[in-house]
PDB file of N, CA and C and ligand atoms in Angstrom:
ATOM      1  N   MET A   1     -12.778 -17.105   4.488  1.00 87.00           N
ATOM      2  CA  MET A   1     -12.633 -16.020   3.515  1.00 87.00           C
ATOM      3  C   MET A   1     -11.182 -15.958   3.029  1.00 87.00           C
ATOM      4  N   LEU A   2     -11.029 -15.949   1.727  1.00 91.00           N
ATOM      5  CA  LEU A   2      -9.686 -15.899   1.157  1.00 91.00           C
ATOM      6  C   LEU A   2      -9.187 -14.444   1.138  1.00 91.00           C
ATOM      7  N   LYS A   3      -7.989 -14.273   1.608  1.00 91.00           N
ATOM      8  CA  LYS A   3      -7.447 -12.919   1.704  1.00 91.00           C
ATOM      9  C   LYS A   3      -5.971 -12.902   1.326  1.00 91.00           C
ATOM     10  N   ASN A   4      -5.560 -11.854   0.649  1.00 94.00           N
ATOM     11  CA  ASN A   4      -4.136 -11.696   0.344  1.00 94.00           C
ATOM     12  C   ASN A   4      -3.500 -10.935   1.502  1.00 94.00           C
ATOM     13  N   TYR A   5      -2.717 -11.637   2.281  1.00 94.00           N
ATOM     14  CA  TYR A   5      -2.142 -11.042   3.487  1.00 94.00           C
ATOM     15  C   TYR A   5      -1.201  -9.878   3.145  1.00 94.00           C
ATOM     16  N   THR A   6      -0.575  -9.955   1.981  1.00 96.00           N
ATOM     17  CA  THR A   6       0.319  -8.873   1.546  1.00 96.00           C
ATOM     18  C   THR A   6      -0.460  -7.558   1.454  1.00 96.00           C
ATOM     19  N   GLU A   7      -1.717  -7.666   0.997  1.00 95.00           N
ATOM     20  CA  GLU A   7      -2.565  -6.488   0.864  1.00 95.00           C
ATOM     21  C   GLU A   7      -2.855  -5.868   2.234  1.00 95.00           C
ATOM     22  N   VAL A   8      -3.069  -6.726   3.209  1.00 94.00           N
ATOM     23  CA  VAL A   8      -3.320  -6.257   4.574  1.00 94.00           C
ATOM     24  C   VAL A   8      -2.097  -5.510   5.099  1.00 94.00           C
ATOM     25  N   ALA A   9      -0.920  -6.079   4.838  1.00 96.00           N
ATOM     26  CA  ALA A   9       0.331  -5.479   5.315  1.00 96.00           C
ATOM     27  C   ALA A   9       0.600  -4.142   4.627  1.00 96.00           C
ATOM     28  N   VAL A  10       0.313  -4.074   3.317  1.00 97.00           N
ATOM     29  CA  VAL A  10       0.525  -2.835   2.561  1.00 97.00           C
ATOM     30  C   VAL A  10      -0.414  -1.741   3.087  1.00 97.00           C
ATOM     31  N   ALA A  11      -1.661  -2.094   3.323  1.00 95.00           N
ATOM     32  CA  ALA A  11      -2.635  -1.129   3.840  1.00 95.00           C
ATOM     33  C   ALA A  11      -2.218  -0.640   5.226  1.00 95.00           C
ATOM     34  N   GLU A  12      -1.619  -1.537   5.986  1.00 94.00           N
ATOM     35  CA  GLU A  12      -1.194  -1.224   7.355  1.00 94.00           C
ATOM     36  C   GLU A  12      -0.131  -0.116   7.399  1.00 94.00           C
ATOM     37  N   VAL A  13       0.844  -0.157   6.491  1.00 96.00           N
ATOM     38  CA  VAL A  13       1.927   0.844   6.539  1.00 96.00           C
ATOM     39  C   VAL A  13       1.698   2.026   5.595  1.00 96.00           C
ATOM     40  N   PHE A  14       0.599   1.983   4.842  1.00 97.00           N
ATOM     41  CA  PHE A  14       0.348   3.023   3.835  1.00 97.00           C
ATOM     42  C   PHE A  14       0.403   4.437   4.423  1.00 97.00           C
ATOM     43  N   GLU A  15      -0.352   4.686   5.490  1.00 96.00           N
ATOM     44  CA  GLU A  15      -0.419   6.029   6.087  1.00 96.00           C
ATOM     45  C   GLU A  15       0.943   6.468   6.614  1.00 96.00           C
ATOM     46  N   GLU A  16       1.657   5.516   7.178  1.00 96.00           N
ATOM     47  CA  GLU A  16       2.978   5.787   7.746  1.00 96.00           C
ATOM     48  C   GLU A  16       3.947   6.268   6.659  1.00 96.00           C
ATOM     49  N   VAL A  17       3.942   5.549   5.538  1.00 97.00           N
ATOM     50  CA  VAL A  17       4.829   5.900   4.427  1.00 97.00           C
ATOM     51  C   VAL A  17       4.404   7.235   3.829  1.00 97.00           C
ATOM     52  N   LEU A  18       3.105   7.437   3.674  1.00 97.00           N
ATOM     53  CA  LEU A  18       2.588   8.695   3.118  1.00 97.00           C
ATOM     54  C   LEU A  18       3.019   9.880   3.982  1.00 97.00           C
ATOM     55  N   ALA A  19       2.886   9.741   5.302  1.00 97.00           N
ATOM     56  CA  ALA A  19       3.266  10.810   6.230  1.00 97.00           C
ATOM     57  C   ALA A  19       4.755  11.120   6.116  1.00 97.00           C
ATOM     58  N   GLN A  20       5.553  10.092   5.992  1.00 96.00           N
ATOM     59  CA  GLN A  20       7.001  10.264   5.852  1.00 96.00           C
ATOM     60  C   GLN A  20       7.345  11.027   4.569  1.00 96.00           C
ATOM     61  N   LEU A  21       6.757  10.583   3.461  1.00 96.00           N
ATOM     62  CA  LEU A  21       7.067  11.178   2.159  1.00 96.00           C
ATOM     63  C   LEU A  21       6.567  12.616   2.065  1.00 96.00           C
ATOM     64  N   ARG A  22       5.478  12.908   2.778  1.00 95.00           N
ATOM     65  CA  ARG A  22       4.909  14.262   2.742  1.00 95.00           C
ATOM     66  C   ARG A  22       5.809  15.296   3.400  1.00 95.00           C
ATOM     67  N   LYS A  23       6.709  14.823   4.263  1.00 96.00           N
ATOM     68  CA  LYS A  23       7.645  15.742   4.899  1.00 96.00           C
ATOM     69  C   LYS A  23       8.576  16.338   3.842  1.00 96.00           C
ATOM     70  N   GLN A  24       8.896  15.538   2.833  1.00 93.00           N
ATOM     71  CA  GLN A  24       9.768  16.008   1.756  1.00 93.00           C
ATOM     72  C   GLN A  24       8.961  16.620   0.615  1.00 93.00           C
ATOM     73  N   ASN A  25       7.787  16.073   0.376  1.00 91.00           N
ATOM     74  CA  ASN A  25       6.958  16.544  -0.721  1.00 91.00           C
ATOM     75  C   ASN A  25       5.500  16.666  -0.284  1.00 91.00           C
ATOM     76  N   PRO A  26       5.126  17.867   0.215  1.00 91.00           N
ATOM     77  CA  PRO A  26       3.774  18.060   0.748  1.00 91.00           C
ATOM     78  C   PRO A  26       2.688  17.964  -0.322  1.00 91.00           C
ATOM     79  N   ASN A  27       3.094  17.929  -1.594  1.00 88.00           N
ATOM     80  CA  ASN A  27       2.099  17.925  -2.672  1.00 88.00           C
ATOM     81  C   ASN A  27       1.635  16.533  -3.092  1.00 88.00           C
ATOM     82  N   ILE A  28       2.133  15.517  -2.425  1.00 91.00           N
ATOM     83  CA  ILE A  28       1.718  14.166  -2.798  1.00 91.00           C
ATOM     84  C   ILE A  28       0.203  14.049  -2.711  1.00 91.00           C
ATOM     85  N   CYS A  29      -0.376  13.557  -3.793  1.00 90.00           N
ATOM     86  CA  CYS A  29      -1.834  13.426  -3.845  1.00 90.00           C
ATOM     87  C   CYS A  29      -2.254  12.145  -3.127  1.00 90.00           C
ATOM     88  N   ASP A  30      -3.303  12.258  -2.312  1.00 89.00           N
ATOM     89  CA  ASP A  30      -3.783  11.051  -1.640  1.00 89.00           C
ATOM     90  C   ASP A  30      -5.273  10.844  -1.904  1.00 89.00           C
ATOM     91  N   CYS A  31      -5.697  11.203  -3.117  1.00 91.00           N
ATOM     92  CA  CYS A  31      -7.083  10.948  -3.485  1.00 91.00           C
ATOM     93  C   CYS A  31      -7.265   9.430  -3.629  1.00 91.00           C
ATOM     94  N   GLU A  32      -8.505   9.007  -3.664  1.00 91.00           N
ATOM     95  CA  GLU A  32      -8.825   7.581  -3.737  1.00 91.00           C
ATOM     96  C   GLU A  32      -8.103   6.894  -4.900  1.00 91.00           C
ATOM     97  N   ARG A  33      -8.096   7.540  -6.054  1.00 91.00           N
ATOM     98  CA  ARG A  33      -7.490   6.956  -7.249  1.00 91.00           C
ATOM     99  C   ARG A  33      -5.984   6.767  -7.094  1.00 91.00           C
ATOM    100  N   CYS A  34      -5.321   7.798  -6.582  1.00 93.00           N
ATOM    101  CA  CYS A  34      -3.872   7.720  -6.426  1.00 93.00           C
ATOM    102  C   CYS A  34      -3.487   6.693  -5.363  1.00 93.00           C
ATOM    103  N   ARG A  35      -4.263   6.623  -4.300  1.00 95.00           N
ATOM    104  CA  ARG A  35      -4.003   5.631  -3.257  1.00 95.00           C
ATOM    105  C   ARG A  35      -4.052   4.227  -3.853  1.00 95.00           C
ATOM    106  N   GLU A  36      -5.067   3.982  -4.642  1.00 95.00           N
ATOM    107  CA  GLU A  36      -5.209   2.645  -5.227  1.00 95.00           C
ATOM    108  C   GLU A  36      -4.119   2.366  -6.251  1.00 95.00           C
ATOM    109  N   ASP A  37      -3.719   3.392  -6.987  1.00 94.00           N
ATOM    110  CA  ASP A  37      -2.627   3.227  -7.954  1.00 94.00           C
ATOM    111  C   ASP A  37      -1.335   2.853  -7.235  1.00 94.00           C
ATOM    112  N   VAL A  38      -1.058   3.556  -6.135  1.00 96.00           N
ATOM    113  CA  VAL A  38       0.163   3.282  -5.362  1.00 96.00           C
ATOM    114  C   VAL A  38       0.120   1.859  -4.802  1.00 96.00           C
ATOM    115  N   MET A  39      -1.033   1.488  -4.257  1.00 97.00           N
ATOM    116  CA  MET A  39      -1.201   0.142  -3.696  1.00 97.00           C
ATOM    117  C   MET A  39      -1.010  -0.920  -4.774  1.00 97.00           C
ATOM    118  N   ALA A  40      -1.550  -0.651  -5.959  1.00 97.00           N
ATOM    119  CA  ALA A  40      -1.436  -1.609  -7.062  1.00 97.00           C
ATOM    120  C   ALA A  40       0.022  -1.813  -7.469  1.00 97.00           C
ATOM    121  N   VAL A  41       0.764  -0.705  -7.562  1.00 96.00           N
ATOM    122  CA  VAL A  41       2.176  -0.799  -7.929  1.00 96.00           C
ATOM    123  C   VAL A  41       2.928  -1.611  -6.872  1.00 96.00           C
ATOM    124  N   ALA A  42       2.696  -1.282  -5.612  1.00 97.00           N
ATOM    125  CA  ALA A  42       3.378  -1.977  -4.517  1.00 97.00           C
ATOM    126  C   ALA A  42       3.033  -3.463  -4.525  1.00 97.00           C
ATOM    127  N   LEU A  43       1.745  -3.767  -4.678  1.00 97.00           N
ATOM    128  CA  LEU A  43       1.311  -5.170  -4.627  1.00 97.00           C
ATOM    129  C   LEU A  43       1.819  -5.974  -5.813  1.00 97.00           C
ATOM    130  N   ASN A  44       1.993  -5.326  -6.946  1.00 97.00           N
ATOM    131  CA  ASN A  44       2.515  -6.042  -8.116  1.00 97.00           C
ATOM    132  C   ASN A  44       3.992  -6.393  -7.956  1.00 97.00           C
ATOM    133  N   ARG A  45       4.659  -5.679  -7.077  1.00 96.00           N
ATOM    134  CA  ARG A  45       6.078  -5.954  -6.839  1.00 96.00           C
ATOM    135  C   ARG A  45       6.295  -6.974  -5.735  1.00 96.00           C
ATOM    136  N   LEU A  46       5.270  -7.173  -4.937  1.00 96.00           N
ATOM    137  CA  LEU A  46       5.401  -8.075  -3.794  1.00 96.00           C
ATOM    138  C   LEU A  46       4.723  -9.413  -4.066  1.00 96.00           C
ATOM    139  N   PRO A  47       5.304 -10.486  -3.565  1.00 95.00           N
ATOM    140  CA  PRO A  47       4.644 -11.782  -3.763  1.00 95.00           C
ATOM    141  C   PRO A  47       3.360 -11.860  -2.937  1.00 95.00           C
ATOM    142  N   PRO A  48       2.278 -12.359  -3.518  1.00 95.00           N
ATOM    143  CA  PRO A  48       1.044 -12.496  -2.741  1.00 95.00           C
ATOM    144  C   PRO A  48       1.189 -13.585  -1.689  1.00 95.00           C
ATOM    145  N   LYS A  49       0.452 -13.417  -0.614  1.00 95.00           N
ATOM    146  CA  LYS A  49       0.495 -14.415   0.457  1.00 95.00           C
ATOM    147  C   LYS A  49      -0.946 -14.652   0.886  1.00 95.00           C
ATOM    148  N   TYR A  50      -1.532 -15.707   0.334  1.00 94.00           N
ATOM    149  CA  TYR A  50      -2.938 -15.942   0.616  1.00 94.00           C
ATOM    150  C   TYR A  50      -3.151 -16.702   1.909  1.00 94.00           C
ATOM    151  N   ILE A  51      -4.115 -16.220   2.655  1.00 92.00           N
ATOM    152  CA  ILE A  51      -4.488 -16.885   3.898  1.00 92.00           C
ATOM    153  C   ILE A  51      -6.002 -17.028   3.927  1.00 92.00           C
ATOM    154  N   VAL A  52      -6.476 -17.926   4.766  1.00 92.00           N
ATOM    155  CA  VAL A  52      -7.913 -18.095   4.924  1.00 92.00           C
ATOM    156  C   VAL A  52      -8.291 -17.637   6.322  1.00 92.00           C
ATOM    157  N   THR A  53      -9.240 -16.713   6.382  1.00 87.00           N
ATOM    158  CA  THR A  53      -9.689 -16.211   7.681  1.00 87.00           C
ATOM    159  C   THR A  53     -11.113 -16.675   7.926  1.00 87.00           C
ATOM    160  N   ASP A  54     -11.488 -16.708   9.192  1.00 88.00           N
ATOM    161  CA  ASP A  54     -12.866 -17.048   9.517  1.00 88.00           C
ATOM    162  C   ASP A  54     -13.744 -15.869   9.130  1.00 88.00           C
ATOM    163  N   LYS A  55     -15.010 -16.157   8.848  1.00 82.00           N
ATOM    164  CA  LYS A  55     -15.931 -15.102   8.445  1.00 82.00           C
ATOM    165  C   LYS A  55     -16.018 -14.027   9.533  1.00 82.00           C
ATOM    166  N   GLY A  56     -15.822 -12.785   9.138  1.00 78.00           N
ATOM    167  CA  GLY A  56     -15.913 -11.686  10.093  1.00 78.00           C
ATOM    168  C   GLY A  56     -14.657 -11.457  10.906  1.00 78.00           C
ATOM    169  N   GLU A  57     -13.672 -12.308  10.730  1.00 78.00           N
ATOM    170  CA  GLU A  57     -12.429 -12.155  11.486  1.00 78.00           C
ATOM    171  C   GLU A  57     -11.685 -10.911  11.005  1.00 78.00           C
ATOM    172  N   ILE A  58     -11.229 -10.106  11.949  1.00 76.00           N
ATOM    173  CA  ILE A  58     -10.495  -8.900  11.577  1.00 76.00           C
ATOM    174  C   ILE A  58      -9.032  -9.072  11.983  1.00 76.00           C
ATOM    175  N   LEU A  59      -8.174  -8.825  11.017  1.00 73.00           N
ATOM    176  CA  LEU A  59      -6.743  -8.959  11.284  1.00 73.00           C
ATOM    177  C   LEU A  59      -6.254  -7.656  11.877  1.00 73.00           C
ATOM    178  N   THR A  60      -6.023  -7.656  13.170  1.00 74.00           N
ATOM    179  CA  THR A  60      -5.632  -6.413  13.824  1.00 74.00           C
ATOM    180  C   THR A  60      -4.119  -6.247  13.869  1.00 74.00           C
ATOM    181  N   LYS A  61      -3.441  -7.295  14.240  1.00 81.00           N
ATOM    182  CA  LYS A  61      -1.990  -7.201  14.381  1.00 81.00           C
ATOM    183  C   LYS A  61      -1.337  -7.856  13.164  1.00 81.00           C
ATOM    184  N   VAL A  62      -0.738  -7.028  12.316  1.00 86.00           N
ATOM    185  CA  VAL A  62      -0.100  -7.565  11.118  1.00 86.00           C
ATOM    186  C   VAL A  62       1.274  -8.130  11.470  1.00 86.00           C
ATOM    187  N   SER A  63       1.484  -9.350  11.030  1.00 90.00           N
ATOM    188  CA  SER A  63       2.785  -9.982  11.238  1.00 90.00           C
ATOM    189  C   SER A  63       3.602  -9.828   9.954  1.00 90.00           C
ATOM    190  N   PHE A  64       4.537  -8.879   9.961  1.00 91.00           N
ATOM    191  CA  PHE A  64       5.286  -8.587   8.748  1.00 91.00           C
ATOM    192  C   PHE A  64       6.249  -9.701   8.363  1.00 91.00           C
ATOM    193  N   SER A  65       6.587 -10.525   9.330  1.00 90.00           N
ATOM    194  CA  SER A  65       7.489 -11.635   9.020  1.00 90.00           C
ATOM    195  C   SER A  65       6.821 -12.620   8.065  1.00 90.00           C
ATOM    196  N   ARG A  66       5.502 -12.595   8.011  1.00 88.00           N
ATOM    197  CA  ARG A  66       4.773 -13.499   7.115  1.00 88.00           C
ATOM    198  C   ARG A  66       4.832 -13.044   5.667  1.00 88.00           C
ATOM    199  N   VAL A  67       5.192 -11.789   5.464  1.00 90.00           N
ATOM    200  CA  VAL A  67       5.215 -11.265   4.088  1.00 90.00           C
ATOM    201  C   VAL A  67       6.597 -10.741   3.697  1.00 90.00           C
ATOM    202  N   GLY A  68       7.629 -11.289   4.308  1.00 88.00           N
ATOM    203  CA  GLY A  68       8.990 -10.941   3.893  1.00 88.00           C
ATOM    204  C   GLY A  68       9.586  -9.714   4.543  1.00 88.00           C
ATOM    205  N   GLY A  69       8.911  -9.193   5.580  1.00 92.00           N
ATOM    206  CA  GLY A  69       9.489  -8.066   6.316  1.00 92.00           C
ATOM    207  C   GLY A  69       8.875  -6.723   5.978  1.00 92.00           C
ATOM    208  N   LYS A  70       8.826  -5.861   6.973  1.00 95.00           N
ATOM    209  CA  LYS A  70       8.212  -4.548   6.826  1.00 95.00           C
ATOM    210  C   LYS A  70       8.996  -3.660   5.864  1.00 95.00           C
ATOM    211  N   ALA A  71      10.330  -3.760   5.895  1.00 96.00           N
ATOM    212  CA  ALA A  71      11.172  -2.919   5.039  1.00 96.00           C
ATOM    213  C   ALA A  71      10.843  -3.137   3.565  1.00 96.00           C
ATOM    214  N   GLU A  72      10.576  -4.371   3.220  1.00 95.00           N
ATOM    215  CA  GLU A  72      10.239  -4.743   1.845  1.00 95.00           C
ATOM    216  C   GLU A  72       8.934  -4.071   1.408  1.00 95.00           C
ATOM    217  N   ILE A  73       7.965  -4.079   2.298  1.00 96.00           N
ATOM    218  CA  ILE A  73       6.662  -3.465   2.033  1.00 96.00           C
ATOM    219  C   ILE A  73       6.821  -1.952   1.864  1.00 96.00           C
ATOM    220  N   ILE A  74       7.578  -1.339   2.764  1.00 97.00           N
ATOM    221  CA  ILE A  74       7.787   0.104   2.710  1.00 97.00           C
ATOM    222  C   ILE A  74       8.502   0.503   1.414  1.00 97.00           C
ATOM    223  N   ALA A  75       9.518  -0.260   1.039  1.00 97.00           N
ATOM    224  CA  ALA A  75      10.269   0.031  -0.189  1.00 97.00           C
ATOM    225  C   ALA A  75       9.355  -0.024  -1.407  1.00 97.00           C
ATOM    226  N   SER A  76       8.469  -1.001  -1.452  1.00 97.00           N
ATOM    227  CA  SER A  76       7.551  -1.131  -2.582  1.00 97.00           C
ATOM    228  C   SER A  76       6.552   0.024  -2.628  1.00 97.00           C
ATOM    229  N   LEU A  77       6.110   0.460  -1.457  1.00 97.00           N
ATOM    230  CA  LEU A  77       5.172   1.579  -1.405  1.00 97.00           C
ATOM    231  C   LEU A  77       5.847   2.870  -1.865  1.00 97.00           C
ATOM    232  N   ILE A  78       7.094   3.067  -1.437  1.00 97.00           N
ATOM    233  CA  ILE A  78       7.827   4.268  -1.846  1.00 97.00           C
ATOM    234  C   ILE A  78       7.975   4.281  -3.364  1.00 97.00           C
ATOM    235  N   HIS A  79       8.296   3.130  -3.925  1.00 96.00           N
ATOM    236  CA  HIS A  79       8.386   3.016  -5.373  1.00 96.00           C
ATOM    237  C   HIS A  79       7.038   3.379  -6.016  1.00 96.00           C
ATOM    238  N   GLY A  80       5.976   2.901  -5.424  1.00 96.00           N
ATOM    239  CA  GLY A  80       4.627   3.189  -5.922  1.00 96.00           C
ATOM    240  C   GLY A  80       4.327   4.678  -5.917  1.00 96.00           C
ATOM    241  N   PHE A  81       4.668   5.350  -4.833  1.00 95.00           N
ATOM    242  CA  PHE A  81       4.431   6.791  -4.739  1.00 95.00           C
ATOM    243  C   PHE A  81       5.225   7.544  -5.797  1.00 95.00           C
ATOM    244  N   GLU A  82       6.466   7.110  -6.018  1.00 93.00           N
ATOM    245  CA  GLU A  82       7.310   7.766  -7.017  1.00 93.00           C
ATOM    246  C   GLU A  82       6.717   7.626  -8.411  1.00 93.00           C
ATOM    247  N   LEU A  83       6.302   6.409  -8.714  1.00 93.00           N
ATOM    248  CA  LEU A  83       5.760   6.112 -10.036  1.00 93.00           C
ATOM    249  C   LEU A  83       4.443   6.855 -10.282  1.00 93.00           C
ATOM    250  N   VAL A  84       3.554   6.794  -9.300  1.00 92.00           N
ATOM    251  CA  VAL A  84       2.243   7.432  -9.447  1.00 92.00           C
ATOM    252  C   VAL A  84       2.396   8.951  -9.475  1.00 92.00           C
ATOM    253  N   GLY A  85       3.351   9.475  -8.710  1.00 87.00           N
ATOM    254  CA  GLY A  85       3.598  10.912  -8.687  1.00 87.00           C
ATOM    255  C   GLY A  85       4.046  11.432 -10.045  1.00 87.00           C
ATOM    256  N   LYS A  86       4.752  10.565 -10.795  1.00 82.00           N
ATOM    257  CA  LYS A  86       5.240  10.967 -12.112  1.00 82.00           C
ATOM    258  C   LYS A  86       4.180  10.822 -13.189  1.00 82.00           C
ATOM    259  N   HIS A  87       3.260   9.886 -12.973  1.00 76.00           N
ATOM    260  CA  HIS A  87       2.240   9.631 -13.991  1.00 76.00           C
ATOM    261  C   HIS A  87       0.860   9.684 -13.358  1.00 76.00           C
ATOM    262  N   LEU A  88       0.449  10.863 -12.934  1.00 68.00           N
ATOM    263  CA  LEU A  88      -0.856  10.994 -12.304  1.00 68.00           C
ATOM    264  C   LEU A  88      -1.968  10.603 -13.267  1.00 68.00           C
ATOM    265  N   ARG A  89      -2.795   9.665 -12.831  1.00 67.00           N
ATOM    266  CA  ARG A  89      -3.872   9.225 -13.709  1.00 67.00           C
ATOM    267  C   ARG A  89      -5.234   9.684 -13.233  1.00 67.00           C
ATOM    268  N   HIS A  90      -5.266  10.368 -12.075  1.00 73.00           N
ATOM    269  CA  HIS A  90      -6.573  10.795 -11.596  1.00 73.00           C
ATOM    270  C   HIS A  90      -7.077  11.970 -12.447  1.00 73.00           C
ATOM    271  N   GLN A  91      -8.348  12.249 -12.317  1.00 65.00           N
ATOM    272  CA  GLN A  91      -8.945  13.335 -13.074  1.00 65.00           C
ATOM    273  C   GLN A  91      -8.657  14.635 -12.365  1.00 65.00           C
ATOM    274  N   GLN A  92      -7.872  15.484 -13.001  1.00 61.00           N
ATOM    275  CA  GLN A  92      -7.556  16.759 -12.380  1.00 61.00           C
ATOM    276  C   GLN A  92      -8.592  17.805 -12.779  1.00 61.00           C
ATOM    277  N   GLY A  93      -9.304  18.285 -11.772  1.00 51.00           N
ATOM    278  CA  GLY A  93     -10.320  19.295 -11.991  1.00 51.00           C
ATOM    279  C   GLY A  93     -11.488  18.785 -12.833  1.00 51.00           C
ATOM    280  N   GLY A  94     -11.701  17.484 -12.826  1.00 47.00           N
ATOM    281  CA  GLY A  94     -12.817  16.872 -13.550  1.00 47.00           C
ATOM    282  C   GLY A  94     -12.464  16.795 -15.003  1.00 47.00           C
TER     283      GLY A  94
HETATM  284 ZN1  LIG B   1      -4.827  11.833  -6.996  1.00 56.79          ZN
END
């Protein structure tokens, strides 16, 4: 199965970064749409790293050294939250 390892790493630290940012700004939206927007921004800034996994294999321990370091991933996610926070695209109140 072809997988973008960068995506796995971004998903891995997503909650951590969100929790950190919420300490300063409790209003950060974490609806499905905003989460995906933030992930998209972060992933567009990071180089993809494709790997092939066996069918059904679950990547439990993320090796951040394979994707340029954890700090890089966190910085991209923070940028994503800032950008999405300024331009909310989700449907507010339907
Ligand atoms: Zn939202």
